[in-house]
Amino acid sequence: MEPPTLHPEIDHRLCIGCTNCVAACPEQGSHQVLGMIRKKANLVGPTNCIGHGACKAVCPVNAITLVFGTAKRGVDIPLVNPDFQTNVPGIFIAGELGGMGLIRNAVEQGRQAMESITKLVKQKHENKFDVVIIGAGPAGFAATLGATESKLQHATVEQEELGGTVAHFPRRKLVMTQPANLPIVGEMQFTEVQKETLIDYWREVEQKTGIKINYSERVDAIEAGPNGGFMVTTSKNTYDTRTVLLSIGRRGTPRKLGVPGEEMDKVVYRVIDPAQYRNQHVLVVGGGDSALEAATSIAAEVGTTVTLSYRSAAFSRAKPKNRQLVEDMQAKGRLRVLFSSNVKSILDGAVEIAVGDKSGSIANDAVIVSAGGILPSAFLRTIGINVETKWGSE
Ligand SMILES: Cc1cc2nc3c(=O)[nH]c(=O)nc-3n(C[C@H](O)[C@H](O)[C@H](O)COP(=O)(O)OP(=O)(O)OC[C@H]3O[C@@H](n4cnc5c(N)ncnc54)[C@H](O)[C@@H]3O)c2cc1C
Ligand code: SF4
C-alpha cells in the first residue's frame, strides 16, 4: 500500500539506526508507522503516515526527506501561488488539497487565503457573492470565520458535516496538533486532544460566532460566470461569485448509488464506529477493501445482521486478508454476501435488492456505501487548474 500524502523517504546509506524517528512519530501510539528493520528505519505502516514530519526534524544525520507520491503511485498536487491563488485567476486553494496536510496548516492556510481574497474582492465587481468557500474541514472553517470577520458576501458549502476529515477519524482518536490562529476567536490552543473534543469546540465556535455553513450540499461544477467571476453549481443551488476558495481536502467525493431513498439519514459513506450498529440490520455496498473491512468489522459486533452487496461475481480487487475475513464471517453465519446484486431502492426499515434477475426486499436499519470516490484531481482539471504529478519528490 502507498502513503496517501507527504511521507518520509529514508536514505539507508545515511541512517545510523538511532531510532529517534520511530520514537518521535506522533502516530506511533495508535499505529506503527516507522519501524527498525536490520538496524535501519523503515516506513512500515505507509498508509498510517499522515505527514506530521516529526521524524525528519529529529534525524541527526539528515537521512529523511519528506516526499509526495512514490515511484509506483503519483500524487497530484495543484500549483498554487504564495497568495494561494491558482493559475485560474480568482480560484484559490487552501489546506490539504494544496499538498500540505495537518490541521494546523489547514487552519493557517484557510485564514491566510481569505486575507488574500479579501484584498481582491475590495475591487468593484458585479457578482452577487465575493467568495464561495467549498468544504468545511479545518481550512474551510477558518476561511469562513475570516470571511465573516471581513464582512464579505460569502457562502460556505459542505457536502457532509463540520470538521472534514477530522469528523471521520476513528472514535476517540487522539489528535496531535499545534496551536493555530482562528479569525474572530483567536488562538486554538490544542496540542493533544480527543477528536470529539476538537469537533465540539469547532461547533461551539460556529454557534457563538453565528457563521453559516450550508451542510449536505455538494459542489458539482465551477464555470466562468456571465458577470466575470464564476458560477458555482451545487446539488441545491447556483452561486454567482467573484472568487472561489477550494478547501476540499484530498479524500474526494464518495461515489453515490443514485437510487431512490439514498438521501435518508441511515445511508452513510464511511464507518466511524462499528459498535454503533449493534443489534441492527446493516447493508454494506461495494467490493473493495473498505467495503469488506466495514462489513466484517460490523459483523463482529453483537446482534448485527450484515449483508454485503456487490455488483460483480467475485471480490477480485480486495486484499486476500480481507477476503479471508469475509469467508470466516460467512462460515460463522455472521455475514451474507450477495454477488451480482444491485440496490434498487432504500426504504424505511428495508432495502430492495436485485440479485441476478430476481428482486427482493431485506430488513434494514443502516446502509453503508463503499463504492469508491471521485478524486479531486479530476475536478481540478475540469476547472482548468494546473496540476503536477509527484512521483516520490519534494
Ligand atoms: C486517519 C487520519 C488521522 C489524522 N490525524 C491527524 C492528527 O492527529 N493531526 C493532524 O494535524 N492531522 C491529522 N490528519 C490530517 C488532517 O485530518 C488533514 O490534514 C486536515 O483535515 C485537512 O484539512 P482540510 O480542511 O484541508 O480538508 P478536509 O479536512 O479533508 O476537509 C475537506 C472538506 O471538503 C468537503 N468537500 C470535498 N469535496 C466537496 C464538494 N465537491 N462539495 C462540498 N464539499 C466538499 C469534504 O466533505 C470535507 O468536509 C489525519 C488524517 C487522517 C486520514
Ligand atoms: S532518526 Fe535518522 S538516523 Fe535515526 S533511525 Fe531515523 S532515519 Fe535513521
Short mmCIF file of C-alpha atoms and ligand atoms in Angstrom, two decimals:
data_model
loop_
_atom_site.label_atom_id
_atom_site.label_comp_id
_atom_site.label_asym_id
_atom_site.label_seq_id
_atom_site.Cartn_x
_atom_site.Cartn_y
_atom_site.Cartn_z
CA MET A 1 0.00 0.00 0.00
CA GLU A 2 1.16 3.51 -0.77
CA PRO A 3 1.22 6.53 1.62
CA PRO A 4 -1.62 8.92 0.80
CA THR A 5 0.18 12.22 1.48
CA LEU A 6 3.54 13.75 2.46
CA HIS A 7 5.69 10.97 3.96
CA PRO A 8 9.32 10.20 4.83
CA GLU A 9 11.77 8.63 2.42
CA ILE A 10 14.72 7.24 4.38
CA ASP A 11 18.20 7.08 2.91
CA HIS A 12 19.61 3.83 4.33
CA ARG A 13 23.16 4.81 3.37
CA LEU A 14 22.93 7.68 5.89
CA CYS A 15 20.69 6.13 8.60
CA ILE A 16 22.72 5.24 11.72
CA GLY A 17 19.83 3.37 13.37
CA CYS A 18 19.39 5.73 16.33
CA THR A 19 15.56 5.11 16.40
CA ASN A 20 14.86 8.82 17.10
CA CYS A 21 12.39 8.97 14.22
CA VAL A 22 10.46 5.92 15.42
CA ALA A 23 10.09 7.44 18.88
CA ALA A 24 9.19 10.91 17.56
CA CYS A 25 6.29 9.88 15.29
CA PRO A 26 3.08 11.16 16.98
CA GLU A 27 1.01 8.41 15.35
CA GLN A 28 3.19 5.69 16.90
CA GLY A 29 0.89 5.34 19.94
CA SER A 30 -2.05 4.15 17.83
CA HIS A 31 -0.32 2.69 14.72
CA GLN A 32 3.16 1.60 13.80
CA VAL A 33 4.26 3.98 11.08
CA LEU A 34 8.07 3.75 11.35
CA GLY A 35 9.97 0.67 12.49
CA MET A 36 13.50 -0.71 12.54
CA ILE A 37 14.46 -3.47 10.09
CA ARG A 38 18.07 -4.71 10.21
CA LYS A 39 19.03 -1.62 12.26
CA LYS A 40 17.68 0.84 9.68
CA ALA A 41 14.49 2.91 9.94
CA ASN A 42 11.69 1.93 7.54
CA LEU A 43 8.23 3.21 6.74
CA VAL A 44 6.47 0.02 7.86
CA GLY A 45 2.92 1.41 8.03
CA PRO A 46 2.79 3.71 4.97
CA THR A 47 -0.99 4.14 4.91
CA ASN A 48 -0.97 5.33 8.53
CA CYS A 49 1.51 8.15 7.83
CA ILE A 50 -0.31 11.49 7.78
CA GLY A 51 2.70 13.73 7.21
CA HIS A 52 3.46 15.15 10.68
CA GLY A 53 7.14 15.40 9.63
CA ALA A 54 8.35 14.94 13.24
CA CYS A 55 10.72 12.17 12.05
CA LYS A 56 12.65 14.48 9.74
CA ALA A 57 13.07 17.07 12.50
CA VAL A 58 14.78 14.62 14.89
CA CYS A 59 17.06 12.77 12.47
CA PRO A 60 20.66 13.66 13.44
CA VAL A 61 22.13 12.76 10.04
CA ASN A 62 19.53 14.21 7.64
CA ALA A 63 18.62 10.77 6.34
CA ILE A 64 14.94 11.68 5.95
CA THR A 65 13.33 13.58 3.10
CA LEU A 66 9.59 14.30 3.09
CA VAL A 67 8.13 13.48 -0.32
CA PHE A 68 4.81 13.24 -2.16
CA GLY A 69 3.85 10.08 -4.01
CA THR A 70 6.10 7.12 -4.72
CA ALA A 71 7.78 5.72 -7.82
CA LYS A 72 4.68 3.48 -8.25
CA ARG A 73 1.89 5.87 -7.35
CA GLY A 74 1.92 9.51 -8.32
CA VAL A 75 0.17 12.16 -6.25
CA ASP A 76 -1.42 15.15 -7.97
CA ILE A 77 -0.56 18.49 -6.40
CA PRO A 78 -2.15 21.68 -7.81
CA LEU A 79 0.17 24.59 -8.49
CA VAL A 80 -0.63 27.45 -6.11
CA ASN A 81 0.95 30.93 -5.79
CA PRO A 82 2.15 32.32 -2.43
CA ASP A 83 -1.21 34.15 -2.10
CA PHE A 84 -2.98 30.75 -2.54
CA GLN A 85 -4.33 31.72 -5.97
CA THR A 86 -4.16 29.10 -8.73
CA ASN A 87 -3.38 29.65 -12.41
CA VAL A 88 -7.14 30.38 -12.84
CA PRO A 89 -7.37 33.97 -11.51
CA GLY A 90 -9.99 34.14 -8.75
CA ILE A 91 -9.78 30.47 -7.75
CA PHE A 92 -7.82 29.87 -4.54
CA ILE A 93 -6.77 26.67 -2.76
CA ALA A 94 -6.15 26.15 0.97
CA GLY A 95 -5.48 23.11 3.15
CA GLU A 96 -4.54 19.57 2.32
CA LEU A 97 -5.69 19.81 -1.32
CA GLY A 98 -2.65 22.05 -1.91
CA GLY A 99 -0.38 19.25 -0.65
CA MET A 100 0.21 20.38 2.92
CA GLY A 101 -1.58 18.08 5.38
CA LEU A 102 -2.32 18.57 9.10
CA ILE A 103 -4.96 20.53 10.95
CA ARG A 104 -2.79 23.46 11.97
CA ASN A 105 -1.55 24.00 8.40
CA ALA A 106 -5.12 23.81 7.07
CA VAL A 107 -6.36 26.38 9.62
CA GLU A 108 -3.47 28.76 8.93
CA GLN A 109 -3.84 28.45 5.16
CA GLY A 110 -7.62 28.93 5.30
CA ARG A 111 -7.15 32.15 7.27
CA GLN A 112 -4.33 33.45 5.05
CA ALA A 113 -6.11 32.57 1.79
CA MET A 114 -9.14 34.55 2.99
CA GLU A 115 -6.87 37.55 3.69
CA SER A 116 -5.72 37.41 0.03
CA ILE A 117 -9.32 37.04 -1.19
CA THR A 118 -10.45 39.98 0.96
CA LYS A 119 -7.88 42.24 -0.76
CA LEU A 120 -9.01 41.09 -4.21
CA VAL A 121 -12.77 41.48 -3.72
CA LYS A 122 -12.39 45.04 -2.39
CA GLN A 123 -12.14 46.00 -6.08
CA LYS A 124 -15.58 46.64 -7.58
CA HIS A 125 -17.29 43.65 -9.16
CA GLU A 126 -20.76 42.69 -10.44
CA ASN A 127 -21.13 39.31 -8.74
CA LYS A 128 -23.64 38.55 -6.00
CA PHE A 129 -21.05 36.88 -3.76
CA ASP A 130 -17.48 37.90 -3.01
CA VAL A 131 -16.47 34.31 -2.35
CA VAL A 132 -17.84 30.79 -2.23
CA ILE A 133 -15.90 28.56 0.16
CA ILE A 134 -16.10 24.87 -0.70
CA GLY A 135 -15.55 22.43 2.18
CA ALA A 136 -15.82 22.91 5.95
CA GLY A 137 -12.82 20.97 7.18
CA PRO A 138 -10.28 22.94 9.24
CA ALA A 139 -9.26 25.05 6.21
CA GLY A 140 -12.79 25.96 5.10
CA PHE A 141 -13.87 26.55 8.71
CA ALA A 142 -11.04 29.04 9.34
CA ALA A 143 -11.73 30.69 5.97
CA THR A 144 -15.45 31.06 6.81
CA LEU A 145 -14.55 32.77 10.08
CA GLY A 146 -12.20 35.05 8.09
CA ALA A 147 -14.91 35.90 5.54
CA THR A 148 -17.37 36.68 8.36
CA GLU A 149 -14.81 38.85 10.16
CA SER A 150 -14.11 40.80 6.95
CA LYS A 151 -17.87 41.11 6.28
CA LEU A 152 -17.60 39.53 2.84
CA GLN A 153 -20.70 38.37 0.97
CA HIS A 154 -19.96 34.68 1.20
CA ALA A 155 -21.40 31.18 1.19
CA THR A 156 -19.76 28.03 2.56
CA VAL A 157 -20.90 24.77 1.03
CA GLU A 158 -20.11 21.41 2.67
CA GLN A 159 -21.24 18.06 1.27
CA GLU A 160 -21.11 16.37 4.66
CA GLU A 161 -20.55 17.80 8.13
CA LEU A 162 -18.33 20.20 10.08
CA GLY A 163 -14.70 19.14 10.56
CA GLY A 164 -13.93 17.44 7.25
CA THR A 165 -11.52 14.54 7.58
CA VAL A 166 -11.35 15.08 11.35
CA ALA A 167 -15.06 14.18 11.65
CA HIS A 168 -14.17 10.82 10.08
CA PHE A 169 -11.32 9.94 12.42
CA PRO A 170 -11.97 6.78 14.43
CA ARG A 171 -13.93 7.32 17.65
CA ARG A 172 -11.82 8.87 20.46
CA LYS A 173 -8.71 9.24 18.26
CA LEU A 174 -6.06 11.28 20.00
CA VAL A 175 -5.39 14.18 17.64
CA MET A 176 -1.89 15.64 17.71
CA THR A 177 -1.81 19.23 16.57
CA GLN A 178 -0.27 22.63 17.24
CA PRO A 179 -1.81 25.96 18.19
CA ALA A 180 -3.25 27.86 15.23
CA ASN A 181 -4.98 31.20 14.79
CA LEU A 182 -8.69 31.25 14.03
CA PRO A 183 -10.19 34.56 12.85
CA ILE A 184 -12.65 36.20 15.32
CA VAL A 185 -11.89 33.76 18.19
CA GLY A 186 -8.08 33.87 18.30
CA GLU A 187 -5.71 31.03 19.11
CA MET A 188 -6.93 27.45 19.05
CA GLN A 189 -4.62 26.15 21.73
CA PHE A 190 -4.89 22.37 21.50
CA THR A 191 -1.80 20.20 21.21
CA GLU A 192 -3.18 16.77 22.13
CA VAL A 193 -6.94 16.49 22.04
CA GLN A 194 -9.56 13.83 21.54
CA LYS A 195 -11.32 14.07 18.18
CA GLU A 196 -14.74 14.57 19.80
CA THR A 197 -13.48 17.47 21.97
CA LEU A 198 -12.00 19.22 18.94
CA ILE A 199 -15.20 18.86 16.90
CA ASP A 200 -17.29 20.07 19.89
CA TYR A 201 -15.01 23.10 20.16
CA TRP A 202 -15.49 23.93 16.47
CA ARG A 203 -19.27 23.51 16.84
CA GLU A 204 -19.26 25.87 19.80
CA VAL A 205 -17.28 28.45 17.79
CA GLU A 206 -19.74 28.00 14.91
CA GLN A 207 -22.65 28.76 17.24
CA LYS A 208 -21.06 31.61 19.16
CA THR A 209 -19.83 33.47 16.07
CA GLY A 210 -23.02 32.82 14.09
CA ILE A 211 -21.14 31.72 10.96
CA LYS A 212 -23.30 29.96 8.41
CA ILE A 213 -22.33 26.74 6.66
CA ASN A 214 -24.65 25.07 4.13
CA TYR A 215 -24.36 21.38 5.03
CA SER A 216 -25.35 18.40 2.89
CA GLU A 217 -24.71 20.46 -0.24
CA ARG A 218 -22.16 19.25 -2.77
CA VAL A 219 -20.43 21.39 -5.39
CA ASP A 220 -20.71 19.72 -8.79
CA ALA A 221 -19.31 22.34 -11.19
CA ILE A 222 -17.46 25.64 -11.36
CA GLU A 223 -17.76 27.56 -14.62
CA ALA A 224 -16.95 31.05 -15.86
CA GLY A 225 -19.83 33.37 -14.90
CA PRO A 226 -21.71 35.86 -17.11
CA ASN A 227 -20.64 38.79 -14.86
CA GLY A 228 -16.98 37.76 -14.74
CA GLY A 229 -16.08 35.57 -11.81
CA PHE A 230 -17.71 32.14 -11.56
CA MET A 231 -20.98 30.26 -11.42
CA VAL A 232 -20.76 27.52 -8.79
CA THR A 233 -23.36 24.80 -9.26
CA THR A 234 -24.20 22.64 -6.27
CA SER A 235 -26.65 19.82 -5.55
CA LYS A 236 -29.09 22.50 -4.27
CA ASN A 237 -28.25 25.89 -5.72
CA THR A 238 -26.17 28.09 -8.04
CA TYR A 239 -23.93 30.91 -6.80
CA ASP A 240 -22.68 33.87 -8.83
CA THR A 241 -19.34 34.72 -7.21
CA ARG A 242 -16.24 36.81 -7.81
CA THR A 243 -13.87 34.23 -6.26
CA VAL A 244 -13.87 30.60 -5.10
CA LEU A 245 -11.86 29.02 -2.29
CA LEU A 246 -11.35 25.29 -2.75
CA SER A 247 -10.76 23.77 0.69
CA ILE A 248 -11.96 20.31 -0.28
CA GLY A 249 -9.10 18.23 1.10
CA ARG A 250 -7.86 15.16 -0.75
CA ARG A 251 -10.40 12.47 0.10
CA GLY A 252 -12.71 13.32 -2.80
CA THR A 253 -16.44 12.82 -3.01
CA PRO A 254 -17.84 9.38 -2.23
CA ARG A 255 -19.47 7.72 -5.22
CA LYS A 256 -23.28 7.52 -4.79
CA LEU A 257 -25.61 4.70 -5.78
CA GLY A 258 -28.10 7.06 -7.40
CA VAL A 259 -31.15 5.11 -6.17
CA PRO A 260 -34.38 6.33 -4.57
CA GLY A 261 -34.09 6.73 -0.79
CA GLU A 262 -30.33 7.39 -0.82
CA GLU A 263 -30.90 10.80 0.80
CA MET A 264 -32.15 9.13 4.01
CA ASP A 265 -30.13 9.70 7.19
CA LYS A 266 -29.47 5.98 7.58
CA VAL A 267 -27.26 5.99 4.45
CA VAL A 268 -23.58 6.82 5.08
CA TYR A 269 -20.38 6.51 3.06
CA ARG A 270 -17.86 5.66 5.81
CA VAL A 271 -17.87 3.66 9.02
CA ILE A 272 -16.65 5.63 12.00
CA ASP A 273 -17.55 3.26 14.81
CA PRO A 274 -18.73 -0.31 14.10
CA ALA A 275 -20.20 -0.51 17.64
CA GLN A 276 -22.91 2.00 16.70
CA TYR A 277 -24.54 -0.72 14.54
CA ARG A 278 -25.06 -3.21 17.39
CA ASN A 279 -28.42 -5.04 17.11
CA GLN A 280 -29.11 -3.58 13.66
CA HIS A 281 -29.73 -4.97 10.16
CA VAL A 282 -26.94 -3.43 8.08
CA LEU A 283 -26.33 -3.43 4.33
CA VAL A 284 -22.81 -2.71 3.07
CA VAL A 285 -22.48 -1.99 -0.66
CA GLY A 286 -19.18 -2.45 -2.50
CA GLY A 287 -16.44 -4.97 -3.20
CA GLY A 288 -13.18 -3.20 -2.40
CA ASP A 289 -11.12 -3.37 0.79
CA SER A 290 -13.04 -0.62 2.57
CA ALA A 291 -16.39 -2.39 1.91
CA LEU A 292 -15.02 -5.73 3.14
CA GLU A 293 -13.44 -4.11 6.21
CA ALA A 294 -16.70 -2.28 7.01
CA ALA A 295 -18.82 -5.43 6.62
CA THR A 296 -16.56 -7.68 8.71
CA SER A 297 -16.00 -5.12 11.48
CA ILE A 298 -19.76 -4.57 11.83
CA ALA A 299 -20.48 -8.30 11.63
CA ALA A 300 -18.17 -8.75 14.63
CA GLU A 301 -20.49 -6.55 16.73
CA VAL A 302 -23.16 -8.10 18.93
CA GLY A 303 -26.61 -8.64 17.41
CA THR A 304 -25.82 -7.39 13.90
CA THR A 305 -27.22 -8.94 10.72
CA VAL A 306 -24.91 -7.88 7.91
CA THR A 307 -25.43 -8.24 4.16
CA LEU A 308 -22.65 -7.34 1.72
CA SER A 309 -23.93 -6.49 -1.76
CA TYR A 310 -21.53 -6.35 -4.71
CA ARG A 311 -22.41 -5.94 -8.37
CA SER A 312 -19.63 -8.27 -9.66
CA ALA A 313 -19.33 -12.04 -9.24
CA ALA A 314 -16.15 -12.05 -7.07
CA PHE A 315 -14.07 -9.77 -4.82
CA SER A 316 -11.16 -9.58 -7.25
CA ARG A 317 -9.98 -6.09 -6.14
CA ALA A 318 -9.75 -6.81 -2.40
CA LYS A 319 -6.72 -7.99 -0.39
CA PRO A 320 -6.55 -11.77 0.34
CA LYS A 321 -6.60 -10.99 4.10
CA ASN A 322 -9.95 -9.21 3.78
CA ARG A 323 -11.41 -11.92 1.51
CA GLN A 324 -10.43 -14.49 4.11
CA LEU A 325 -12.11 -12.45 6.87
CA VAL A 326 -15.31 -12.35 4.81
CA GLU A 327 -15.20 -16.13 4.33
CA ASP A 328 -14.65 -16.63 8.07
CA MET A 329 -17.62 -14.41 8.93
CA GLN A 330 -19.79 -16.21 6.35
CA ALA A 331 -18.82 -19.58 7.82
CA LYS A 332 -19.84 -18.35 11.28
CA GLY A 333 -23.19 -17.18 9.86
CA ARG A 334 -22.42 -13.55 10.76
CA LEU A 335 -22.34 -12.21 7.20
CA ARG A 336 -24.30 -12.83 4.00
CA VAL A 337 -22.72 -11.99 0.62
CA LEU A 338 -24.88 -11.16 -2.41
CA PHE A 339 -22.71 -11.22 -5.56
CA SER A 340 -24.09 -9.88 -8.87
CA SER A 341 -26.54 -7.76 -6.91
CA ASN A 342 -27.75 -4.16 -7.26
CA VAL A 343 -29.59 -2.00 -4.76
CA LYS A 344 -32.84 -0.78 -6.36
CA SER A 345 -34.25 1.43 -3.61
CA ILE A 346 -33.80 2.27 0.04
CA LEU A 347 -36.93 2.39 2.18
CA ASP A 348 -37.80 2.94 5.83
CA GLY A 349 -36.87 -0.34 7.53
CA ALA A 350 -35.99 -2.19 4.30
CA VAL A 351 -33.92 -2.24 1.13
CA GLU A 352 -34.95 -3.57 -2.30
CA ILE A 353 -32.17 -5.53 -4.00
CA ALA A 354 -32.00 -7.28 -7.37
CA VAL A 355 -29.82 -10.40 -7.41
CA GLY A 356 -29.32 -11.58 -10.97
CA ASP A 357 -32.83 -11.34 -12.48
CA LYS A 358 -34.68 -11.73 -9.15
CA SER A 359 -35.69 -8.85 -6.87
CA GLY A 360 -36.43 -8.98 -3.17
CA SER A 361 -36.60 -6.92 0.00
CA ILE A 362 -34.48 -7.31 3.13
CA ALA A 363 -34.92 -5.76 6.58
CA ASN A 364 -32.63 -2.79 7.03
CA ASP A 365 -31.68 -0.18 9.64
CA ALA A 366 -28.49 1.21 8.08
CA VAL A 367 -26.74 1.32 4.69
CA ILE A 368 -23.01 1.85 4.21
CA VAL A 369 -21.99 2.64 0.65
CA SER A 370 -18.29 1.90 0.00
CA ALA A 371 -18.30 2.29 -3.76
CA GLY A 372 -15.12 4.36 -4.07
CA GLY A 373 -14.78 8.07 -4.59
CA ILE A 374 -14.31 10.72 -7.24
CA LEU A 375 -10.87 12.17 -6.60
CA PRO A 376 -10.35 15.95 -6.52
CA SER A 377 -7.64 15.97 -9.22
CA ALA A 378 -10.18 15.20 -11.98
CA PHE A 379 -12.36 18.04 -10.65
CA LEU A 380 -9.39 20.43 -10.62
CA ARG A 381 -8.51 19.59 -14.22
CA THR A 382 -12.08 20.26 -15.41
CA ILE A 383 -11.83 23.74 -13.89
CA GLY A 384 -8.54 24.30 -15.73
CA ILE A 385 -6.27 24.28 -12.67
CA ASN A 386 -2.71 23.15 -13.42
CA VAL A 387 -1.79 20.01 -11.51
CA GLU A 388 1.65 18.45 -11.14
CA THR A 389 2.00 14.72 -10.54
CA LYS A 390 4.73 13.97 -7.97
CA TRP A 391 6.40 10.54 -8.07
CA GLY A 392 8.29 10.47 -4.79
CA SER A 393 9.63 14.03 -4.93
CA GLU A 394 9.60 17.01 -2.53
C1 LIG B 1 -6.69 8.84 9.91
C2 LIG B 1 -6.16 10.25 9.90
C3 LIG B 1 -5.61 10.77 11.05
C4 LIG B 1 -5.13 12.09 11.08
N1 LIG B 1 -4.62 12.58 12.24
C5 LIG B 1 -4.19 13.87 12.30
C6 LIG B 1 -3.66 14.42 13.51
O1 LIG B 1 -3.58 13.76 14.54
N2 LIG B 1 -3.23 15.70 13.47
C7 LIG B 1 -3.28 16.48 12.35
O2 LIG B 1 -2.88 17.64 12.40
N3 LIG B 1 -3.79 15.98 11.20
C8 LIG B 1 -4.23 14.70 11.14
N4 LIG B 1 -4.71 14.19 9.95
C9 LIG B 1 -4.72 15.07 8.74
C10 LIG B 1 -5.88 16.09 8.81
O3 LIG B 1 -7.10 15.43 9.08
C11 LIG B 1 -5.99 16.81 7.47
O4 LIG B 1 -4.72 17.30 7.07
C12 LIG B 1 -6.95 18.02 7.58
O5 LIG B 1 -8.24 17.58 7.97
C13 LIG B 1 -7.04 18.74 6.22
O6 LIG B 1 -7.99 19.76 6.33
P1 LIG B 1 -8.71 20.39 5.04
O7 LIG B 1 -9.68 21.39 5.56
O8 LIG B 1 -7.71 20.79 4.05
O9 LIG B 1 -9.51 19.16 4.36
P2 LIG B 1 -10.55 18.13 4.96
O10 LIG B 1 -10.46 18.05 6.42
O11 LIG B 1 -10.37 16.88 4.17
O12 LIG B 1 -11.97 18.79 4.61
C14 LIG B 1 -12.43 18.90 3.28
C15 LIG B 1 -13.94 19.07 3.30
O13 LIG B 1 -14.40 19.38 1.99
C16 LIG B 1 -15.62 18.71 1.75
N5 LIG B 1 -15.78 18.56 0.30
C17 LIG B 1 -15.00 17.86 -0.56
N6 LIG B 1 -15.47 17.94 -1.82
C18 LIG B 1 -16.60 18.72 -1.75
C19 LIG B 1 -17.55 19.15 -2.71
N7 LIG B 1 -17.43 18.85 -4.01
N8 LIG B 1 -18.60 19.90 -2.29
C20 LIG B 1 -18.72 20.24 -0.96
N9 LIG B 1 -17.85 19.86 0.00
C21 LIG B 1 -16.80 19.11 -0.40
C22 LIG B 1 -15.44 17.37 2.45
O14 LIG B 1 -16.70 16.79 2.75
C23 LIG B 1 -14.68 17.80 3.72
O15 LIG B 1 -15.56 18.07 4.78
C24 LIG B 1 -5.18 12.88 9.89
C25 LIG B 1 -5.73 12.35 8.72
C26 LIG B 1 -6.20 11.06 8.72
C27 LIG B 1 -6.80 10.50 7.44
S1 SF4 B 2 16.31 9.35 13.01
FE1 SF4 B 2 17.53 9.22 11.09
S2 SF4 B 2 19.34 8.07 11.71
FE2 SF4 B 2 17.87 7.75 13.36
S3 SF4 B 2 16.81 5.84 12.76
FE3 SF4 B 2 15.58 7.50 11.91
S4 SF4 B 2 16.37 7.76 9.81
FE4 SF4 B 2 17.90 6.56 10.93
#
